[in-house]
Amino acid sequence: MKNKTIELPFTIGDTVYIINNNEEIIKSTVTNVTYDLKNNFFTVETDKITFCSDDIGYAVFDDFNSANNKLTEMKARQKEVEEALRKECVSNE
């Protein structure tokens, strides 16, 4: 049987930055990382939340600047959508 190495996205004690539902960036510390071999899936527990590998790069980041850039991008996209909806409402009147 061949040994395989799995590189975990974070280790215990790492700092992560999380974009929460209130559009705030929360600093948190990793307390546990588990890997599901069957489904090729990470779960990361922090002192504030638990998140999965799908959240990395979308709502969870390893540095503040990346989290802030993503939040800025998300807010800009939200404004674009709101403006398009306003224009659509005006044109339907």
PDB file of N, CA and C in Angstrom:
ATOM      1  N   MET A   1       0.844  -1.175   0.000  1.00  0.00           N
ATOM      2  CA  MET A   1       0.000   0.000   0.000  1.00  0.00           C
ATOM      3  C   MET A   1       0.891   1.241   0.000  1.00  0.00           C
ATOM      4  N   LYS A   2       0.550   2.162  -0.857  1.00  0.00           N
ATOM      5  CA  LYS A   2       1.326   3.377  -0.998  1.00  0.00           C
ATOM      6  C   LYS A   2       0.837   4.428  -0.002  1.00  0.00           C
ATOM      7  N   ASN A   3       1.775   5.071   0.703  1.00  0.00           N
ATOM      8  CA  ASN A   3       1.409   6.156   1.615  1.00  0.00           C
ATOM      9  C   ASN A   3       1.138   7.424   0.827  1.00  0.00           C
ATOM     10  N   LYS A   4       0.092   8.113   1.207  1.00  0.00           N
ATOM     11  CA  LYS A   4      -0.239   9.380   0.574  1.00  0.00           C
ATOM     12  C   LYS A   4      -0.251  10.462   1.637  1.00  0.00           C
ATOM     13  N   THR A   5       0.177  11.645   1.254  1.00  0.00           N
ATOM     14  CA  THR A   5       0.181  12.779   2.157  1.00  0.00           C
ATOM     15  C   THR A   5      -0.946  13.721   1.780  1.00  0.00           C
ATOM     16  N   ILE A   6      -1.653  14.180   2.773  1.00  0.00           N
ATOM     17  CA  ILE A   6      -2.728  15.141   2.568  1.00  0.00           C
ATOM     18  C   ILE A   6      -2.273  16.461   3.175  1.00  0.00           C
ATOM     19  N   GLU A   7      -2.298  17.509   2.370  1.00  0.00           N
ATOM     20  CA  GLU A   7      -1.932  18.825   2.872  1.00  0.00           C
ATOM     21  C   GLU A   7      -3.180  19.525   3.380  1.00  0.00           C
ATOM     22  N   LEU A   8      -3.194  19.810   4.667  1.00  0.00           N
ATOM     23  CA  LEU A   8      -4.345  20.468   5.273  1.00  0.00           C
ATOM     24  C   LEU A   8      -4.288  21.965   4.992  1.00  0.00           C
ATOM     25  N   PRO A   9      -5.451  22.605   4.817  1.00  0.00           N
ATOM     26  CA  PRO A   9      -5.465  24.034   4.487  1.00  0.00           C
ATOM     27  C   PRO A   9      -5.033  24.920   5.657  1.00  0.00           C
ATOM     28  N   PHE A  10      -5.254  24.459   6.872  1.00  0.00           N
ATOM     29  CA  PHE A  10      -4.901  25.200   8.073  1.00  0.00           C
ATOM     30  C   PHE A  10      -4.416  24.213   9.128  1.00  0.00           C
ATOM     31  N   THR A  11      -3.681  24.717  10.096  1.00  0.00           N
ATOM     32  CA  THR A  11      -3.282  23.898  11.229  1.00  0.00           C
ATOM     33  C   THR A  11      -3.800  24.552  12.505  1.00  0.00           C
ATOM     34  N   ILE A  12      -3.847  23.782  13.547  1.00  0.00           N
ATOM     35  CA  ILE A  12      -4.319  24.279  14.831  1.00  0.00           C
ATOM     36  C   ILE A  12      -3.451  25.466  15.243  1.00  0.00           C
ATOM     37  N   GLY A  13      -4.117  26.541  15.641  1.00  0.00           N
ATOM     38  CA  GLY A  13      -3.431  27.759  16.045  1.00  0.00           C
ATOM     39  C   GLY A  13      -3.356  28.820  14.967  1.00  0.00           C
ATOM     40  N   ASP A  14      -3.632  28.438  13.705  1.00  0.00           N
ATOM     41  CA  ASP A  14      -3.626  29.418  12.615  1.00  0.00           C
ATOM     42  C   ASP A  14      -4.732  30.449  12.824  1.00  0.00           C
ATOM     43  N   THR A  15      -4.486  31.658  12.341  1.00  0.00           N
ATOM     44  CA  THR A  15      -5.492  32.707  12.344  1.00  0.00           C
ATOM     45  C   THR A  15      -6.198  32.710  10.999  1.00  0.00           C
ATOM     46  N   VAL A  16      -7.514  32.792  11.029  1.00  0.00           N
ATOM     47  CA  VAL A  16      -8.314  32.912   9.803  1.00  0.00           C
ATOM     48  C   VAL A  16      -9.201  34.139   9.926  1.00  0.00           C
ATOM     49  N   TYR A  17      -9.626  34.633   8.771  1.00  0.00           N
ATOM     50  CA  TYR A  17     -10.497  35.804   8.714  1.00  0.00           C
ATOM     51  C   TYR A  17     -11.770  35.392   7.992  1.00  0.00           C
ATOM     52  N   ILE A  18     -12.908  35.606   8.656  1.00  0.00           N
ATOM     53  CA  ILE A  18     -14.191  35.105   8.196  1.00  0.00           C
ATOM     54  C   ILE A  18     -15.111  36.280   7.866  1.00  0.00           C
ATOM     55  N   ILE A  19     -15.731  36.240   6.691  1.00  0.00           N
ATOM     56  CA  ILE A  19     -16.758  37.216   6.351  1.00  0.00           C
ATOM     57  C   ILE A  19     -18.083  36.649   6.850  1.00  0.00           C
ATOM     58  N   ASN A  20     -18.695  37.341   7.813  1.00  0.00           N
ATOM     59  CA  ASN A  20     -19.942  36.826   8.377  1.00  0.00           C
ATOM     60  C   ASN A  20     -21.154  37.391   7.652  1.00  0.00           C
ATOM     61  N   ASN A  21     -22.346  37.005   8.088  1.00  0.00           N
ATOM     62  CA  ASN A  21     -23.595  37.430   7.434  1.00  0.00           C
ATOM     63  C   ASN A  21     -23.867  38.922   7.575  1.00  0.00           C
ATOM     64  N   ASN A  22     -23.224  39.580   8.531  1.00  0.00           N
ATOM     65  CA  ASN A  22     -23.385  41.016   8.728  1.00  0.00           C
ATOM     66  C   ASN A  22     -22.368  41.810   7.916  1.00  0.00           C
ATOM     67  N   GLU A  23     -21.682  41.146   6.998  1.00  0.00           N
ATOM     68  CA  GLU A  23     -20.658  41.749   6.150  1.00  0.00           C
ATOM     69  C   GLU A  23     -19.540  42.370   6.989  1.00  0.00           C
ATOM     70  N   GLU A  24     -19.134  41.628   8.017  1.00  0.00           N
ATOM     71  CA  GLU A  24     -18.010  42.013   8.862  1.00  0.00           C
ATOM     72  C   GLU A  24     -16.922  40.959   8.717  1.00  0.00           C
ATOM     73  N   ILE A  25     -15.688  41.363   8.934  1.00  0.00           N
ATOM     74  CA  ILE A  25     -14.579  40.413   8.913  1.00  0.00           C
ATOM     75  C   ILE A  25     -14.224  40.100  10.362  1.00  0.00           C
ATOM     76  N   ILE A  26     -14.318  38.824  10.695  1.00  0.00           N
ATOM     77  CA  ILE A  26     -14.070  38.350  12.044  1.00  0.00           C
ATOM     78  C   ILE A  26     -12.749  37.571  12.073  1.00  0.00           C
ATOM     79  N   LYS A  27     -11.895  37.905  13.009  1.00  0.00           N
ATOM     80  CA  LYS A  27     -10.639  37.176  13.199  1.00  0.00           C
ATOM     81  C   LYS A  27     -10.917  36.002  14.134  1.00  0.00           C
ATOM     82  N   SER A  28     -10.404  34.827  13.766  1.00  0.00           N
ATOM     83  CA  SER A  28     -10.668  33.626  14.543  1.00  0.00           C
ATOM     84  C   SER A  28      -9.439  32.723  14.540  1.00  0.00           C
ATOM     85  N   THR A  29      -9.360  31.822  15.502  1.00  0.00           N
ATOM     86  CA  THR A  29      -8.225  30.903  15.628  1.00  0.00           C
ATOM     87  C   THR A  29      -8.679  29.472  15.398  1.00  0.00           C
ATOM     88  N   VAL A  30      -7.950  28.749  14.561  1.00  0.00           N
ATOM     89  CA  VAL A  30      -8.268  27.347  14.264  1.00  0.00           C
ATOM     90  C   VAL A  30      -8.011  26.490  15.507  1.00  0.00           C
ATOM     91  N   THR A  31      -9.018  25.678  15.860  1.00  0.00           N
ATOM     92  CA  THR A  31      -8.892  24.790  17.020  1.00  0.00           C
ATOM     93  C   THR A  31      -8.840  23.317  16.626  1.00  0.00           C
ATOM     94  N   ASN A  32      -9.319  22.987  15.417  1.00  0.00           N
ATOM     95  CA  ASN A  32      -9.303  21.590  14.978  1.00  0.00           C
ATOM     96  C   ASN A  32      -9.502  21.531  13.464  1.00  0.00           C
ATOM     97  N   VAL A  33      -8.864  20.565  12.821  1.00  0.00           N
ATOM     98  CA  VAL A  33      -9.032  20.328  11.390  1.00  0.00           C
ATOM     99  C   VAL A  33      -9.257  18.838  11.195  1.00  0.00           C
ATOM    100  N   THR A  34     -10.331  18.488  10.478  1.00  0.00           N
ATOM    101  CA  THR A  34     -10.588  17.077  10.178  1.00  0.00           C
ATOM    102  C   THR A  34     -10.718  16.910   8.670  1.00  0.00           C
ATOM    103  N   TYR A  35     -10.416  15.703   8.227  1.00  0.00           N
ATOM    104  CA  TYR A  35     -10.473  15.404   6.799  1.00  0.00           C
ATOM    105  C   TYR A  35     -11.281  14.142   6.594  1.00  0.00           C
ATOM    106  N   ASP A  36     -12.269  14.207   5.724  1.00  0.00           N
ATOM    107  CA  ASP A  36     -13.110  13.069   5.384  1.00  0.00           C
ATOM    108  C   ASP A  36     -12.513  12.411   4.138  1.00  0.00           C
ATOM    109  N   LEU A  37     -11.821  11.295   4.309  1.00  0.00           N
ATOM    110  CA  LEU A  37     -11.171  10.607   3.190  1.00  0.00           C
ATOM    111  C   LEU A  37     -12.159  10.170   2.122  1.00  0.00           C
ATOM    112  N   LYS A  38     -13.304   9.681   2.555  1.00  0.00           N
ATOM    113  CA  LYS A  38     -14.295   9.158   1.624  1.00  0.00           C
ATOM    114  C   LYS A  38     -14.797  10.236   0.665  1.00  0.00           C
ATOM    115  N   ASN A  39     -15.035  11.440   1.193  1.00  0.00           N
ATOM    116  CA  ASN A  39     -15.619  12.511   0.394  1.00  0.00           C
ATOM    117  C   ASN A  39     -14.624  13.600   0.002  1.00  0.00           C
ATOM    118  N   ASN A  40     -13.351  13.440   0.392  1.00  0.00           N
ATOM    119  CA  ASN A  40     -12.307  14.415   0.068  1.00  0.00           C
ATOM    120  C   ASN A  40     -12.741  15.816   0.504  1.00  0.00           C
ATOM    121  N   PHE A  41     -12.991  15.961   1.807  1.00  0.00           N
ATOM    122  CA  PHE A  41     -13.641  17.138   2.344  1.00  0.00           C
ATOM    123  C   PHE A  41     -13.008  17.532   3.676  1.00  0.00           C
ATOM    124  N   PHE A  42     -12.660  18.811   3.850  1.00  0.00           N
ATOM    125  CA  PHE A  42     -12.109  19.317   5.096  1.00  0.00           C
ATOM    126  C   PHE A  42     -13.189  19.993   5.926  1.00  0.00           C
ATOM    127  N   THR A  43     -13.090  19.853   7.221  1.00  0.00           N
ATOM    128  CA  THR A  43     -13.884  20.637   8.157  1.00  0.00           C
ATOM    129  C   THR A  43     -12.906  21.301   9.105  1.00  0.00           C
ATOM    130  N   VAL A  44     -13.067  22.599   9.284  1.00  0.00           N
ATOM    131  CA  VAL A  44     -12.174  23.356  10.145  1.00  0.00           C
ATOM    132  C   VAL A  44     -13.003  24.004  11.248  1.00  0.00           C
ATOM    133  N   GLU A  45     -12.606  23.755  12.485  1.00  0.00           N
ATOM    134  CA  GLU A  45     -13.269  24.360  13.629  1.00  0.00           C
ATOM    135  C   GLU A  45     -12.402  25.507  14.120  1.00  0.00           C
ATOM    136  N   THR A  46     -13.066  26.609  14.481  1.00  0.00           N
ATOM    137  CA  THR A  46     -12.350  27.734  15.075  1.00  0.00           C
ATOM    138  C   THR A  46     -12.998  28.058  16.418  1.00  0.00           C
ATOM    139  N   ASP A  47     -12.451  29.041  17.093  1.00  0.00           N
ATOM    140  CA  ASP A  47     -13.036  29.446  18.365  1.00  0.00           C
ATOM    141  C   ASP A  47     -14.364  30.170  18.187  1.00  0.00           C
ATOM    142  N   LYS A  48     -14.748  30.457  16.928  1.00  0.00           N
ATOM    143  CA  LYS A  48     -16.011  31.154  16.673  1.00  0.00           C
ATOM    144  C   LYS A  48     -16.998  30.345  15.826  1.00  0.00           C
ATOM    145  N   ILE A  49     -16.515  29.657  14.789  1.00  0.00           N
ATOM    146  CA  ILE A  49     -17.397  28.898  13.898  1.00  0.00           C
ATOM    147  C   ILE A  49     -16.697  27.639  13.408  1.00  0.00           C
ATOM    148  N   THR A  50     -17.478  26.796  12.729  1.00  0.00           N
ATOM    149  CA  THR A  50     -16.945  25.651  11.998  1.00  0.00           C
ATOM    150  C   THR A  50     -17.277  25.870  10.537  1.00  0.00           C
ATOM    151  N   PHE A  51     -16.305  25.628   9.657  1.00  0.00           N
ATOM    152  CA  PHE A  51     -16.545  25.811   8.230  1.00  0.00           C
ATOM    153  C   PHE A  51     -15.958  24.645   7.458  1.00  0.00           C
ATOM    154  N   CYS A  52     -16.366  24.533   6.199  1.00  0.00           N
ATOM    155  CA  CYS A  52     -15.888  23.432   5.364  1.00  0.00           C
ATOM    156  C   CYS A  52     -14.947  23.961   4.287  1.00  0.00           C
ATOM    157  N   SER A  53     -14.318  23.051   3.592  1.00  0.00           N
ATOM    158  CA  SER A  53     -13.336  23.421   2.580  1.00  0.00           C
ATOM    159  C   SER A  53     -13.940  24.280   1.474  1.00  0.00           C
ATOM    160  N   ASP A  54     -15.234  24.150   1.210  1.00  0.00           N
ATOM    161  CA  ASP A  54     -15.877  24.965   0.177  1.00  0.00           C
ATOM    162  C   ASP A  54     -15.891  26.455   0.524  1.00  0.00           C
ATOM    163  N   ASP A  55     -15.789  26.782   1.807  1.00  0.00           N
ATOM    164  CA  ASP A  55     -15.835  28.174   2.246  1.00  0.00           C
ATOM    165  C   ASP A  55     -14.495  28.902   2.079  1.00  0.00           C
ATOM    166  N   ILE A  56     -13.416  28.151   1.913  1.00  0.00           N
ATOM    167  CA  ILE A  56     -12.088  28.745   1.806  1.00  0.00           C
ATOM    168  C   ILE A  56     -11.994  29.516   0.488  1.00  0.00           C
ATOM    169  N   GLY A  57     -11.638  30.782   0.596  1.00  0.00           N
ATOM    170  CA  GLY A  57     -11.543  31.636  -0.581  1.00  0.00           C
ATOM    171  C   GLY A  57     -12.850  32.319  -0.949  1.00  0.00           C
ATOM    172  N   TYR A  58     -13.920  31.941  -0.273  1.00  0.00           N
ATOM    173  CA  TYR A  58     -15.221  32.575  -0.496  1.00  0.00           C
ATOM    174  C   TYR A  58     -15.633  33.374   0.743  1.00  0.00           C
ATOM    175  N   ALA A  59     -15.605  32.733   1.899  1.00  0.00           N
ATOM    176  CA  ALA A  59     -15.982  33.408   3.146  1.00  0.00           C
ATOM    177  C   ALA A  59     -14.908  33.301   4.220  1.00  0.00           C
ATOM    178  N   VAL A  60     -13.890  32.466   3.984  1.00  0.00           N
ATOM    179  CA  VAL A  60     -12.817  32.268   4.953  1.00  0.00           C
ATOM    180  C   VAL A  60     -11.472  32.437   4.247  1.00  0.00           C
ATOM    181  N   PHE A  61     -10.577  33.201   4.900  1.00  0.00           N
ATOM    182  CA  PHE A  61      -9.296  33.534   4.281  1.00  0.00           C
ATOM    183  C   PHE A  61      -8.177  33.439   5.305  1.00  0.00           C
ATOM    184  N   ASP A  62      -6.963  33.261   4.809  1.00  0.00           N
ATOM    185  CA  ASP A  62      -5.826  33.157   5.720  1.00  0.00           C
ATOM    186  C   ASP A  62      -5.157  34.497   6.006  1.00  0.00           C
ATOM    187  N   ASP A  63      -5.625  35.581   5.354  1.00  0.00           N
ATOM    188  CA  ASP A  63      -5.110  36.907   5.688  1.00  0.00           C
ATOM    189  C   ASP A  63      -6.218  37.954   5.542  1.00  0.00           C
ATOM    190  N   PHE A  64      -6.078  39.034   6.295  1.00  0.00           N
ATOM    191  CA  PHE A  64      -7.103  40.068   6.342  1.00  0.00           C
ATOM    192  C   PHE A  64      -7.310  40.727   4.981  1.00  0.00           C
ATOM    193  N   ASN A  65      -6.220  41.022   4.264  1.00  0.00           N
ATOM    194  CA  ASN A  65      -6.346  41.717   2.978  1.00  0.00           C
ATOM    195  C   ASN A  65      -7.170  40.923   1.971  1.00  0.00           C
ATOM    196  N   SER A  66      -6.981  39.625   1.922  1.00  0.00           N
ATOM    197  CA  SER A  66      -7.775  38.792   1.012  1.00  0.00           C
ATOM    198  C   SER A  66      -9.250  38.830   1.385  1.00  0.00           C
ATOM    199  N   ALA A  67      -9.531  38.757   2.683  1.00  0.00           N
ATOM    200  CA  ALA A  67     -10.919  38.828   3.145  1.00  0.00           C
ATOM    201  C   ALA A  67     -11.522  40.187   2.805  1.00  0.00           C
ATOM    202  N   ASN A  68     -10.768  41.256   3.030  1.00  0.00           N
ATOM    203  CA  ASN A  68     -11.259  42.604   2.747  1.00  0.00           C
ATOM    204  C   ASN A  68     -11.495  42.805   1.252  1.00  0.00           C
ATOM    205  N   ASN A  69     -10.604  42.300   0.418  1.00  0.00           N
ATOM    206  CA  ASN A  69     -10.790  42.405  -1.036  1.00  0.00           C
ATOM    207  C   ASN A  69     -12.051  41.677  -1.483  1.00  0.00           C
ATOM    208  N   LYS A  70     -12.274  40.486  -0.945  1.00  0.00           N
ATOM    209  CA  LYS A  70     -13.460  39.719  -1.306  1.00  0.00           C
ATOM    210  C   LYS A  70     -14.733  40.433  -0.843  1.00  0.00           C
ATOM    211  N   LEU A  71     -14.703  40.984   0.369  1.00  0.00           N
ATOM    212  CA  LEU A  71     -15.864  41.694   0.885  1.00  0.00           C
ATOM    213  C   LEU A  71     -16.168  42.921   0.027  1.00  0.00           C
ATOM    214  N   THR A  72     -15.145  43.640  -0.375  1.00  0.00           N
ATOM    215  CA  THR A  72     -15.322  44.799  -1.257  1.00  0.00           C
ATOM    216  C   THR A  72     -15.933  44.367  -2.584  1.00  0.00           C
ATOM    217  N   GLU A  73     -15.447  43.264  -3.129  1.00  0.00           N
ATOM    218  CA  GLU A  73     -15.974  42.712  -4.387  1.00  0.00           C
ATOM    219  C   GLU A  73     -17.442  42.315  -4.236  1.00  0.00           C
ATOM    220  N   MET A  74     -17.777  41.675  -3.124  1.00  0.00           N
ATOM    221  CA  MET A  74     -19.152  41.239  -2.880  1.00  0.00           C
ATOM    222  C   MET A  74     -20.096  42.436  -2.756  1.00  0.00           C
ATOM    223  N   LYS A  75     -19.643  43.487  -2.054  1.00  0.00           N
ATOM    224  CA  LYS A  75     -20.477  44.683  -1.892  1.00  0.00           C
ATOM    225  C   LYS A  75     -20.682  45.388  -3.221  1.00  0.00           C
ATOM    226  N   ALA A  76     -19.643  45.447  -4.046  1.00  0.00           N
ATOM    227  CA  ALA A  76     -19.772  46.075  -5.367  1.00  0.00           C
ATOM    228  C   ALA A  76     -20.755  45.298  -6.225  1.00  0.00           C
ATOM    229  N   ARG A  77     -20.677  43.988  -6.194  1.00  0.00           N
ATOM    230  CA  ARG A  77     -21.609  43.148  -6.970  1.00  0.00           C
ATOM    231  C   ARG A  77     -23.038  43.337  -6.479  1.00  0.00           C
ATOM    232  N   GLN A  78     -23.207  43.436  -5.164  1.00  0.00           N
ATOM    233  CA  GLN A  78     -24.534  43.652  -4.593  1.00  0.00           C
ATOM    234  C   GLN A  78     -25.112  44.982  -5.078  1.00  0.00           C
ATOM    235  N   LYS A  79     -24.301  46.038  -5.133  1.00  0.00           N
ATOM    236  CA  LYS A  79     -24.765  47.340  -5.622  1.00  0.00           C
ATOM    237  C   LYS A  79     -25.158  47.258  -7.095  1.00  0.00           C
ATOM    238  N   GLU A  80     -24.390  46.521  -7.894  1.00  0.00           N
ATOM    239  CA  GLU A  80     -24.719  46.349  -9.315  1.00  0.00           C
ATOM    240  C   GLU A  80     -26.071  45.674  -9.479  1.00  0.00           C
ATOM    241  N   VAL A  81     -26.320  44.647  -8.706  1.00  0.00           N
ATOM    242  CA  VAL A  81     -27.586  43.919  -8.782  1.00  0.00           C
ATOM    243  C   VAL A  81     -28.742  44.820  -8.347  1.00  0.00           C
ATOM    244  N   GLU A  82     -28.551  45.555  -7.243  1.00  0.00           N
ATOM    245  CA  GLU A  82     -29.597  46.460  -6.774  1.00  0.00           C
ATOM    246  C   GLU A  82     -29.913  47.530  -7.819  1.00  0.00           C
ATOM    247  N   GLU A  83     -28.902  48.072  -8.463  1.00  0.00           N
ATOM    248  CA  GLU A  83     -29.108  49.088  -9.495  1.00  0.00           C
ATOM    249  C   GLU A  83     -29.848  48.504 -10.702  1.00  0.00           C
ATOM    250  N   ALA A  84     -29.483  47.302 -11.087  1.00  0.00           N
ATOM    251  CA  ALA A  84     -30.163  46.653 -12.222  1.00  0.00           C
ATOM    252  C   ALA A  84     -31.625  46.406 -11.887  1.00  0.00           C
ATOM    253  N   LEU A  85     -31.906  46.010 -10.664  1.00  0.00           N
ATOM    254  CA  LEU A  85     -33.296  45.787 -10.247  1.00  0.00           C
ATOM    255  C   LEU A  85     -34.084  47.089 -10.219  1.00  0.00           C
ATOM    256  N   ARG A  86     -33.447  48.171  -9.755  1.00  0.00           N
ATOM    257  CA  ARG A  86     -34.128  49.473  -9.759  1.00  0.00           C
ATOM    258  C   ARG A  86     -34.475  49.906 -11.182  1.00  0.00           C
ATOM    259  N   LYS A  87     -33.529  49.737 -12.097  1.00  0.00           N
ATOM    260  CA  LYS A  87     -33.769  50.099 -13.493  1.00  0.00           C
ATOM    261  C   LYS A  87     -34.890  49.272 -14.084  1.00  0.00           C
ATOM    262  N   GLU A  88     -34.930  48.005 -13.746  1.00  0.00           N
ATOM    263  CA  GLU A  88     -35.973  47.112 -14.239  1.00  0.00           C
ATOM    264  C   GLU A  88     -37.347  47.549 -13.714  1.00  0.00           C
ATOM    265  N   CYS A  89     -37.404  47.938 -12.451  1.00  0.00           N
ATOM    266  CA  CYS A  89     -38.669  48.391 -11.867  1.00  0.00           C
ATOM    267  C   CYS A  89     -39.152  49.671 -12.527  1.00  0.00           C
ATOM    268  N   VAL A  90     -38.245  50.593 -12.784  1.00  0.00           N
ATOM    269  CA  VAL A  90     -38.604  51.873 -13.423  1.00  0.00           C
ATOM    270  C   VAL A  90     -39.098  51.636 -14.833  1.00  0.00           C
ATOM    271  N   SER A  91     -38.444  50.752 -15.579  1.00  0.00           N
ATOM    272  CA  SER A  91     -38.848  50.511 -16.972  1.00  0.00           C
ATOM    273  C   SER A  91     -40.184  49.774 -17.066  1.00  0.00           C
ATOM    274  N   ASN A  92     -40.586  49.086 -16.005  1.00  0.00           N
ATOM    275  CA  ASN A  92     -41.867  48.367 -16.014  1.00  0.00           C
ATOM    276  C   ASN A  92     -43.036  49.237 -15.581  1.00  0.00           C
ATOM    277  N   GLU A  93     -42.765  50.461 -15.162  1.00  0.00           N
ATOM    278  CA  GLU A  93     -43.869  51.333 -14.694  1.00  0.00           C
ATOM    279  C   GLU A  93     -44.583  52.002 -15.841  1.00  0.00           C
TER     280      GLU A  93
END
